[in-house]
């Protein structure tokens, strides 16, 4: 895995840890059940959160162990929040909140117009102090990049200054879209799949992440 999360990243950070790649392979399988899919997404999100929060600031704190006083390190203030792109982004929240249970959570609702493939916003609810927080934006798929770019643009309009985009799968097209529109936003992904089909689905991909998470069609 990566050793340091850069403040600026023109290229995506691809997490190639063996556990991540193993779980991603099972996530892709058509025969994986809804329960199994949810479990794997949760496990992957926990591992991804570990990397996404690698450079959170720390401060010294004086504590007492059962044996003696000592100095430890703790997170320096309420620095991070998670922003889910509805609806599939919610599948990534559970594992991340397992690691950072005190983090505020925001939601941005976007759907993809089936004809233009452009993102249309229908919901927005964000934590307070978004301008001073590290905003980890989560969505399982970075396909065309239109939804992710629209979400990041909207968050910047609301005052967000430190943004990070985290996804399970991405494509060269989606990465290029974010690089063009938001070159200041690092991208963390588990894999870069080679192409999109005519419907905007990632190939080979894993199907529709939202449908597989919530057992819908």
Tab-separated table of C-alpha atoms in Angstrom:
chain	number	residue	atom	x	y	z
A	1	UNK	CA	0.000	0.000	0.000
A	2	UNK	CA	0.985	3.610	-0.329
A	3	UNK	CA	3.339	5.139	2.190
A	4	UNK	CA	2.003	8.696	2.126
A	5	UNK	CA	-1.124	10.390	0.843
A	6	UNK	CA	-0.074	13.387	-1.250
A	7	UNK	CA	-1.816	16.726	-0.998
A	8	UNK	CA	-1.849	16.857	-4.800
A	9	UNK	CA	-2.099	13.823	-7.047
A	10	UNK	CA	-2.321	13.947	-10.835
A	11	UNK	CA	-2.366	10.143	-10.947
A	12	UNK	CA	-4.652	7.867	-8.927
A	13	UNK	CA	-3.373	5.834	-6.005
A	14	UNK	CA	-4.099	2.173	-6.750
A	15	UNK	CA	-4.192	-0.037	-3.653
A	16	UNK	CA	-2.531	-3.321	-4.557
A	17	UNK	CA	-2.434	-4.963	-1.123
A	18	UNK	CA	-3.038	-8.728	-1.496
A	19	UNK	CA	-6.070	-8.680	0.822
A	20	UNK	CA	-7.673	-5.889	-1.172
A	21	UNK	CA	-7.100	-7.634	-4.489
A	22	UNK	CA	-8.371	-10.963	-3.090
A	23	UNK	CA	-11.580	-9.410	-1.757
A	24	UNK	CA	-12.109	-7.385	-4.930
A	25	UNK	CA	-11.943	-10.548	-7.032
A	26	UNK	CA	-14.676	-12.184	-4.956
A	27	UNK	CA	-16.698	-8.962	-5.097
A	28	UNK	CA	-16.650	-9.101	-8.908
A	29	UNK	CA	-18.035	-12.639	-9.114
A	30	UNK	CA	-21.582	-12.827	-10.447
A	31	UNK	CA	-22.426	-15.631	-8.009
A	32	UNK	CA	-21.545	-13.584	-4.895
A	33	UNK	CA	-24.743	-13.172	-2.860
A	34	UNK	CA	-26.156	-9.847	-1.698
A	35	UNK	CA	-25.034	-10.611	1.854
A	36	UNK	CA	-21.583	-11.580	0.643
A	37	UNK	CA	-21.344	-8.478	-1.531
A	38	UNK	CA	-22.239	-6.217	1.390
A	39	UNK	CA	-19.718	-7.925	3.644
A	40	UNK	CA	-16.928	-7.611	1.085
A	41	UNK	CA	-17.684	-3.943	0.428
A	42	UNK	CA	-17.586	-3.265	4.169
A	43	UNK	CA	-14.257	-5.083	4.530
A	44	UNK	CA	-12.775	-3.286	1.526
A	45	UNK	CA	-13.982	0.099	2.760
A	46	UNK	CA	-12.272	-0.501	6.096
A	47	UNK	CA	-8.986	-1.275	4.350
A	48	UNK	CA	-9.371	1.716	2.039
A	49	UNK	CA	-10.166	4.013	4.963
A	50	UNK	CA	-6.893	2.968	6.583
A	51	UNK	CA	-5.077	4.424	3.574
A	52	UNK	CA	-7.363	7.426	3.108
A	53	UNK	CA	-6.686	8.577	6.675
A	54	UNK	CA	-2.970	7.792	6.715
A	55	UNK	CA	-1.864	11.427	7.039
A	56	UNK	CA	-4.432	12.751	9.494
A	57	UNK	CA	-2.741	15.145	11.941
A	58	UNK	CA	-1.824	13.927	15.425
A	59	UNK	CA	-1.195	15.641	18.744
A	60	UNK	CA	0.529	14.524	21.925
A	61	UNK	CA	-1.558	13.655	24.956
A	62	UNK	CA	-0.564	12.727	28.484
A	63	UNK	CA	-2.153	9.475	29.699
A	64	UNK	CA	-1.696	6.964	32.494
A	65	UNK	CA	-1.366	3.262	31.762
A	66	UNK	CA	-2.020	0.627	34.453
A	67	UNK	CA	1.713	0.894	35.216
A	68	UNK	CA	2.762	4.545	34.851
A	69	UNK	CA	2.173	7.896	33.126
A	70	UNK	CA	3.276	8.220	29.524
A	71	UNK	CA	2.813	10.315	26.407
A	72	UNK	CA	0.628	9.020	23.590
A	73	UNK	CA	-0.666	10.334	20.271
A	74	UNK	CA	-4.253	11.047	19.301
A	75	UNK	CA	-6.026	12.628	16.343
A	76	UNK	CA	-5.779	16.398	16.474
A	77	UNK	CA	-9.362	17.613	16.525
A	78	UNK	CA	-12.418	16.841	14.384
A	79	UNK	CA	-10.525	16.894	11.120
A	80	UNK	CA	-12.259	14.353	8.874
A	81	UNK	CA	-15.754	13.769	7.524
A	82	UNK	CA	-17.196	11.320	5.007
A	83	UNK	CA	-19.413	12.333	2.100
A	84	UNK	CA	-21.428	9.582	0.424
A	85	UNK	CA	-22.624	9.914	-3.164
A	86	UNK	CA	-26.071	8.317	-2.987
A	87	UNK	CA	-27.056	5.676	-3.101
A	88	UNK	CA	-24.198	3.244	-3.630
A	89	UNK	CA	-21.744	5.343	-1.653
A	90	UNK	CA	-23.554	4.326	1.528
A	91	UNK	CA	-22.192	0.819	1.109
A	92	UNK	CA	-18.699	2.146	1.772
A	93	UNK	CA	-19.606	4.054	4.933
A	94	UNK	CA	-19.958	1.180	7.416
A	95	UNK	CA	-16.353	0.042	7.309
A	96	UNK	CA	-15.046	3.591	7.389
A	97	UNK	CA	-17.195	4.460	10.388
A	98	UNK	CA	-15.921	1.345	12.136
A	99	UNK	CA	-12.490	2.974	12.037
A	100	UNK	CA	-13.568	6.588	12.573
A	101	UNK	CA	-16.886	6.348	14.475
A	102	UNK	CA	-16.883	10.013	15.485
A	103	UNK	CA	-16.660	11.331	11.900
A	104	UNK	CA	-19.622	13.364	10.635
A	105	UNK	CA	-21.308	12.055	7.477
A	106	UNK	CA	-22.774	14.027	4.582
A	107	UNK	CA	-24.802	12.874	1.598
A	108	UNK	CA	-25.110	14.144	-1.943
A	109	UNK	CA	-27.772	12.617	-4.167
A	110	UNK	CA	-26.978	12.334	-7.843
A	111	UNK	CA	-28.446	10.243	-10.639
A	112	UNK	CA	-27.067	9.701	-14.102
A	113	UNK	CA	-29.264	10.829	-16.980
A	114	UNK	CA	-29.603	7.702	-19.161
A	115	UNK	CA	-29.379	9.694	-22.376
A	116	UNK	CA	-26.624	12.224	-21.665
A	117	UNK	CA	-24.866	10.267	-18.874
A	118	UNK	CA	-24.597	13.614	-17.067
A	119	UNK	CA	-25.109	13.856	-13.286
A	120	UNK	CA	-28.283	15.465	-11.934
A	121	UNK	CA	-28.400	16.536	-8.245
A	122	UNK	CA	-31.514	15.796	-6.170
A	123	UNK	CA	-30.275	15.903	-2.532
A	124	UNK	CA	-27.586	17.595	-0.445
A	125	UNK	CA	-26.984	17.444	3.333
A	126	UNK	CA	-23.517	18.220	4.669
A	127	UNK	CA	-21.772	18.382	8.063
A	128	UNK	CA	-20.934	21.695	9.668
A	129	UNK	CA	-17.454	23.213	9.371
A	130	UNK	CA	-16.952	21.540	6.015
A	131	UNK	CA	-14.401	24.181	5.024
A	132	UNK	CA	-12.031	23.112	7.795
A	133	UNK	CA	-12.483	19.343	7.443
A	134	UNK	CA	-10.839	16.687	5.324
A	135	UNK	CA	-13.734	15.504	3.135
A	136	UNK	CA	-13.435	11.865	2.055
A	137	UNK	CA	-15.931	11.452	-0.788
A	138	UNK	CA	-17.003	7.841	-1.399
A	139	UNK	CA	-18.662	6.112	-4.344
A	140	UNK	CA	-17.958	2.506	-5.402
A	141	UNK	CA	-17.545	3.276	-9.109
A	142	UNK	CA	-15.684	5.994	-11.013
A	143	UNK	CA	-17.022	5.300	-14.508
A	144	UNK	CA	-17.447	8.326	-16.780
A	145	UNK	CA	-16.447	10.580	-13.911
A	146	UNK	CA	-19.394	12.922	-14.453
A	147	UNK	CA	-21.128	12.154	-11.139
A	148	UNK	CA	-17.907	12.358	-9.144
A	149	UNK	CA	-16.878	15.615	-10.818
A	150	UNK	CA	-20.333	17.114	-10.223
A	151	UNK	CA	-20.230	16.077	-6.560
A	152	UNK	CA	-16.779	17.574	-6.049
A	153	UNK	CA	-17.820	20.803	-7.765
A	154	UNK	CA	-20.868	21.064	-5.523
A	155	UNK	CA	-18.823	20.419	-2.391
A	156	UNK	CA	-16.356	23.121	-3.372
A	157	UNK	CA	-19.277	25.511	-3.865
A	158	UNK	CA	-20.283	24.734	-0.268
A	159	UNK	CA	-16.786	25.626	0.943
A	160	UNK	CA	-14.922	22.305	0.990
A	161	UNK	CA	-11.209	22.845	0.424
A	162	UNK	CA	-9.578	19.497	1.257
A	163	UNK	CA	-11.144	16.715	-0.766
A	164	UNK	CA	-10.254	13.088	-1.431
A	165	UNK	CA	-12.195	10.721	-3.698
A	166	UNK	CA	-12.290	7.013	-2.775
A	167	UNK	CA	-13.755	4.291	-5.023
A	168	UNK	CA	-13.552	0.547	-5.532
A	169	UNK	CA	-13.231	0.593	-9.322
A	170	UNK	CA	-12.241	3.286	-11.781
A	171	UNK	CA	-11.602	3.719	-15.507
A	172	UNK	CA	-9.109	5.765	-17.517
A	173	UNK	CA	-12.032	7.917	-18.707
A	174	UNK	CA	-13.224	8.653	-15.180
A	175	UNK	CA	-9.734	9.421	-13.960
A	176	UNK	CA	-9.142	11.744	-16.912
A	177	UNK	CA	-12.418	13.551	-16.143
A	178	UNK	CA	-11.419	14.212	-12.538
A	179	UNK	CA	-7.874	15.133	-13.518
A	180	UNK	CA	-9.252	17.735	-15.917
A	181	UNK	CA	-11.932	19.204	-13.662
A	182	UNK	CA	-10.431	18.635	-10.200
A	183	UNK	CA	-6.662	18.159	-10.473
A	184	UNK	CA	-6.287	19.093	-6.796
A	185	UNK	CA	-8.328	16.087	-5.590
A	186	UNK	CA	-6.417	12.827	-5.019
A	187	UNK	CA	-8.114	9.583	-6.079
A	188	UNK	CA	-7.762	6.283	-4.223
A	189	UNK	CA	-9.000	3.162	-6.006
A	190	UNK	CA	-8.593	-0.606	-5.826
A	191	UNK	CA	-8.356	-1.137	-9.593
A	192	UNK	CA	-8.450	0.662	-12.935
A	193	UNK	CA	-10.579	-1.338	-15.381
A	194	UNK	CA	-9.841	-0.831	-19.078
A	195	UNK	CA	-13.075	0.450	-20.584
A	196	UNK	CA	-16.731	1.502	-20.482
A	197	UNK	CA	-19.526	0.029	-22.569
A	198	UNK	CA	-22.142	2.016	-24.516
A	199	UNK	CA	-24.303	2.296	-21.389
A	200	UNK	CA	-21.505	3.767	-19.289
A	201	UNK	CA	-20.861	0.587	-17.275
A	202	UNK	CA	-17.326	-0.322	-16.254
A	203	UNK	CA	-15.971	-3.428	-17.999
A	204	UNK	CA	-15.204	-6.012	-16.738
A	205	UNK	CA	-16.445	-4.244	-13.598
A	206	UNK	CA	-18.748	-5.864	-11.068
A	207	UNK	CA	-22.186	-4.872	-12.329
A	208	UNK	CA	-24.307	-2.146	-10.769
A	209	UNK	CA	-22.899	-1.662	-7.266
A	210	UNK	CA	-26.102	-0.129	-5.919
A	211	UNK	CA	-28.285	-2.955	-7.220
A	212	UNK	CA	-25.941	-5.562	-5.811
A	213	UNK	CA	-25.757	-3.819	-2.432
A	214	UNK	CA	-29.487	-3.319	-2.046
A	215	UNK	CA	-30.803	-6.288	-4.072
A	216	UNK	CA	-32.662	-4.133	-6.573
A	217	UNK	CA	-32.910	-4.057	-10.344
